[in-house]
Tab-separated table of C-alpha atoms in Angstrom:
chain	number	residue	atom	x	y	z
A	1367	MET	CA	-10.798	4.738	41.924
A	1368	ALA	CA	-10.005	1.234	40.850
A	1369	GLY	CA	-8.244	0.163	37.819
A	1370	THR	CA	-6.386	3.451	37.291
A	1371	HIS	CA	-2.455	2.837	37.582
A	1372	TYR	CA	-0.299	6.221	38.274
A	1373	GLY	CA	3.163	5.373	38.015
A	1374	THR	CA	6.345	5.142	36.131
A	1375	LYS	CA	5.728	4.953	32.632
A	1376	THR	CA	7.455	2.001	30.723
A	1377	TYR	CA	10.179	3.329	28.001
A	1378	ILE	CA	9.553	2.339	24.799
A	1379	ALA	CA	12.729	3.343	22.121
A	1380	LYS	CA	12.089	5.034	19.195
A	1381	PRO	CA	14.119	4.021	15.813
A	1382	GLY	CA	17.236	6.035	15.646
A	1383	GLU	CA	17.219	6.882	19.546
A	1384	ILE	CA	19.889	4.847	20.660
A	1385	ALA	CA	23.324	4.858	19.213
A	1386	GLU	CA	24.803	1.977	18.137
A	1387	LYS	CA	28.117	0.540	19.680
A	1388	TRP	CA	30.634	-1.700	17.674
A	1389	TRP	CA	32.098	-4.968	19.671
A	1390	LEU	CA	35.280	-7.176	18.451
A	1391	VAL	CA	34.709	-10.765	19.487
A	1392	ASP	CA	37.728	-12.956	18.720
A	1393	ALA	CA	36.346	-16.343	18.116
A	1394	ALA	CA	39.421	-18.555	18.578
A	1395	ASP	CA	38.644	-21.641	20.801
A	1396	LYS	CA	34.906	-20.562	21.427
A	1397	THR	CA	32.152	-23.371	21.159
A	1398	VAL	CA	30.136	-22.478	18.425
A	1399	GLY	CA	26.338	-22.276	19.927
A	1400	ARG	CA	27.528	-20.447	23.152
A	1401	LEU	CA	29.419	-17.504	21.089
A	1402	ALA	CA	26.302	-17.647	18.512
A	1403	SER	CA	23.703	-16.948	21.611
A	1404	ASP	CA	25.643	-14.367	23.139
A	1405	ILE	CA	26.138	-12.419	19.759
A	1406	ALA	CA	21.995	-12.925	19.143
A	1407	MET	CA	21.834	-11.231	22.649
A	1408	VAL	CA	23.554	-8.442	21.549
A	1409	LEU	CA	22.438	-7.866	18.003
A	1410	MET	CA	18.937	-7.819	19.360
A	1411	GLY	CA	20.074	-5.674	22.101
A	1412	LYS	CA	18.937	-7.819	24.761
A	1413	HIS	CA	21.985	-6.524	26.764
A	1414	ARG	CA	20.548	-2.851	27.331
A	1415	PRO	CA	17.703	-2.019	30.014
A	1416	THR	CA	16.172	-0.156	26.831
A	1417	TYR	CA	15.251	-3.376	25.028
A	1418	THR	CA	12.374	-2.321	22.555
A	1419	PRO	CA	11.451	-5.564	20.521
A	1420	HIS	CA	10.139	-3.841	17.622
A	1421	VAL	CA	12.989	-1.278	17.686
A	1422	LEU	CA	16.523	-1.923	15.862
A	1423	THR	CA	18.609	-1.519	19.442
A	1424	GLY	CA	21.215	-3.618	18.974
A	1425	ASP	CA	24.891	-3.423	18.505
A	1426	ALA	CA	27.045	-3.948	15.639
A	1427	ILE	CA	29.799	-6.807	16.087
A	1428	VAL	CA	33.253	-7.493	14.441
A	1429	VAL	CA	34.180	-11.161	14.590
A	1430	ILE	CA	37.737	-12.353	13.894
A	1431	ASN	CA	39.200	-15.393	13.930
A	1432	CYS	CA	35.987	-17.303	12.783
A	1433	GLU	CA	37.966	-20.397	11.212
A	1434	LYS	CA	38.941	-21.697	15.107
A	1435	VAL	CA	35.545	-21.611	16.536
A	1436	HIS	CA	35.214	-25.437	17.749
A	1437	PHE	CA	31.917	-27.730	18.053
A	1438	SER	CA	31.717	-30.099	21.369
A	1439	GLY	CA	31.597	-33.686	20.692
A	1440	ARG	CA	31.693	-35.311	17.312
A	1441	LYS	CA	29.754	-32.666	15.758
A	1442	TRP	CA	32.367	-31.943	13.096
A	1443	GLU	CA	31.678	-35.385	11.200
A	1444	GLN	CA	28.015	-35.790	12.423
A	1445	LYS	CA	26.540	-32.281	11.818
A	1446	THR	CA	24.636	-32.074	8.794
A	1447	TYR	CA	23.675	-28.716	6.864
A	1448	ALA	CA	20.603	-29.376	4.465
A	1449	TRP	CA	19.184	-27.107	2.234
A	1450	PHE	CA	16.852	-27.252	-1.252
A	1451	THR	CA	18.339	-26.370	-4.666
A	1452	GLY	CA	15.358	-26.264	-6.166
A	1453	TYR	CA	15.704	-29.703	-7.951
A	1454	THR	CA	14.309	-32.831	-6.710
A	1455	ARG	CA	16.602	-33.470	-4.131
A	1456	GLN	CA	18.034	-31.812	-0.874
A	1457	ARG	CA	21.714	-30.880	-0.935
A	1458	THR	CA	23.444	-31.442	2.369
A	1459	VAL	CA	26.995	-31.305	3.665
A	1460	THR	CA	29.050	-31.946	6.946
A	1461	ALA	CA	29.977	-29.470	9.201
A	1462	ALA	CA	33.758	-30.074	8.362
A	1463	LYS	CA	33.284	-29.543	4.536
A	1464	ARG	CA	31.225	-26.578	5.205
A	1465	GLN	CA	34.046	-25.103	7.428
A	1466	ALA	CA	36.816	-25.774	5.001
A	1467	ALA	CA	34.759	-23.976	2.298
A	1468	ASN	CA	32.902	-21.120	3.756
A	1469	PRO	CA	34.184	-20.587	7.371
A	1470	ASP	CA	32.109	-17.842	8.244
A	1471	ARG	CA	28.633	-19.661	7.490
A	1472	ILE	CA	28.821	-21.915	10.625
A	1473	LEU	CA	28.804	-19.141	13.018
A	1474	ARG	CA	26.615	-16.947	10.559
A	1475	ASP	CA	24.012	-19.552	10.327
A	1476	ALA	CA	24.067	-20.269	14.253
A	1477	VAL	CA	23.299	-16.695	14.854
A	1478	ARG	CA	20.982	-16.319	12.176
A	1479	ARG	CA	18.804	-19.292	13.706
A	1480	MET	CA	18.724	-17.626	17.337
A	1481	LEU	CA	17.446	-14.092	16.129
A	1482	PRO	CA	13.500	-13.368	15.735
A	1483	LYS	CA	12.206	-14.774	12.452
A	1484	ASN	CA	11.252	-11.604	11.022
A	1485	LYS	CA	12.083	-8.635	8.793
A	1486	LEU	CA	13.941	-6.818	11.806
A	1487	ALA	CA	16.061	-10.117	11.706
A	1488	THR	CA	17.558	-9.118	8.017
A	1489	LYS	CA	18.943	-5.687	9.762
A	1490	MET	CA	20.451	-7.330	12.737
A	1491	LEU	CA	22.293	-10.080	10.866
A	1492	ALA	CA	23.704	-6.933	8.663
A	1493	ARG	CA	25.238	-5.464	11.635
A	1494	LEU	CA	27.224	-9.013	12.052
A	1495	LYS	CA	30.636	-8.893	10.164
A	1496	ILE	CA	32.423	-12.053	10.093
A	1497	TYR	CA	36.048	-12.634	9.062
A	1498	SER	CA	38.856	-15.122	8.645
A	1499	GLY	CA	42.030	-14.081	10.394
A	1500	THR	CA	42.728	-11.030	12.588
A	1501	VAL	CA	42.669	-8.763	9.723
A	1502	HIS	CA	38.962	-6.669	9.400
A	1503	PRO	CA	38.303	-3.240	7.152
A	1504	HIS	CA	36.384	-1.621	10.643
A	1505	GLN	CA	39.037	0.228	12.291
A	1506	ALA	CA	37.268	3.839	11.564
A	1507	GLN	CA	34.336	2.265	13.730
A	1508	GLN	CA	36.737	2.011	16.778
A	1509	PRO	CA	35.126	-1.583	17.990
A	1510	GLU	CA	36.024	-2.312	21.842
A	1511	PRO	CA	37.146	-5.880	22.419
A	1512	ARG	CA	34.763	-7.727	24.461
A	1513	GLU	CA	34.609	-11.163	25.719
A	1514	MET	CA	31.969	-13.665	24.520
A	1515	GLY	CA	31.241	-17.426	24.583
A	1516	VAL	CA	32.538	-18.174	27.456
A	1517	LYS	CA	31.043	-20.757	29.951
């Protein structure tokens, strides 16, 4: 019979079927882009063989020491973040000023822009917890240490 295929079925995860794990990532002395790329992959669930694009199959990540990330080159002075305020101009700020004011925003924005642009990305980003320093309130979830953002 031509055209029929009897073989193994493709596994499709259903919502709530995959148990989430909690990971603890130390961002000290890590490059922002490399770290954000690894974090985005785990939030999406692409590190698992059971990855399903339309289901939340990723894990939760707790990032500590976010104020100690670094950029390569002269990006602290040259990289700018721009946003529209509602008035007739765009506001811009350099990466160094944003780091001084909100150290978690640099990594959160980098990860957010690497996630898919849909409603599921909001739920993925909600599973990312970023903290300055080494103290975090997620001890009850028992996050396991995981190395990310290495070459």
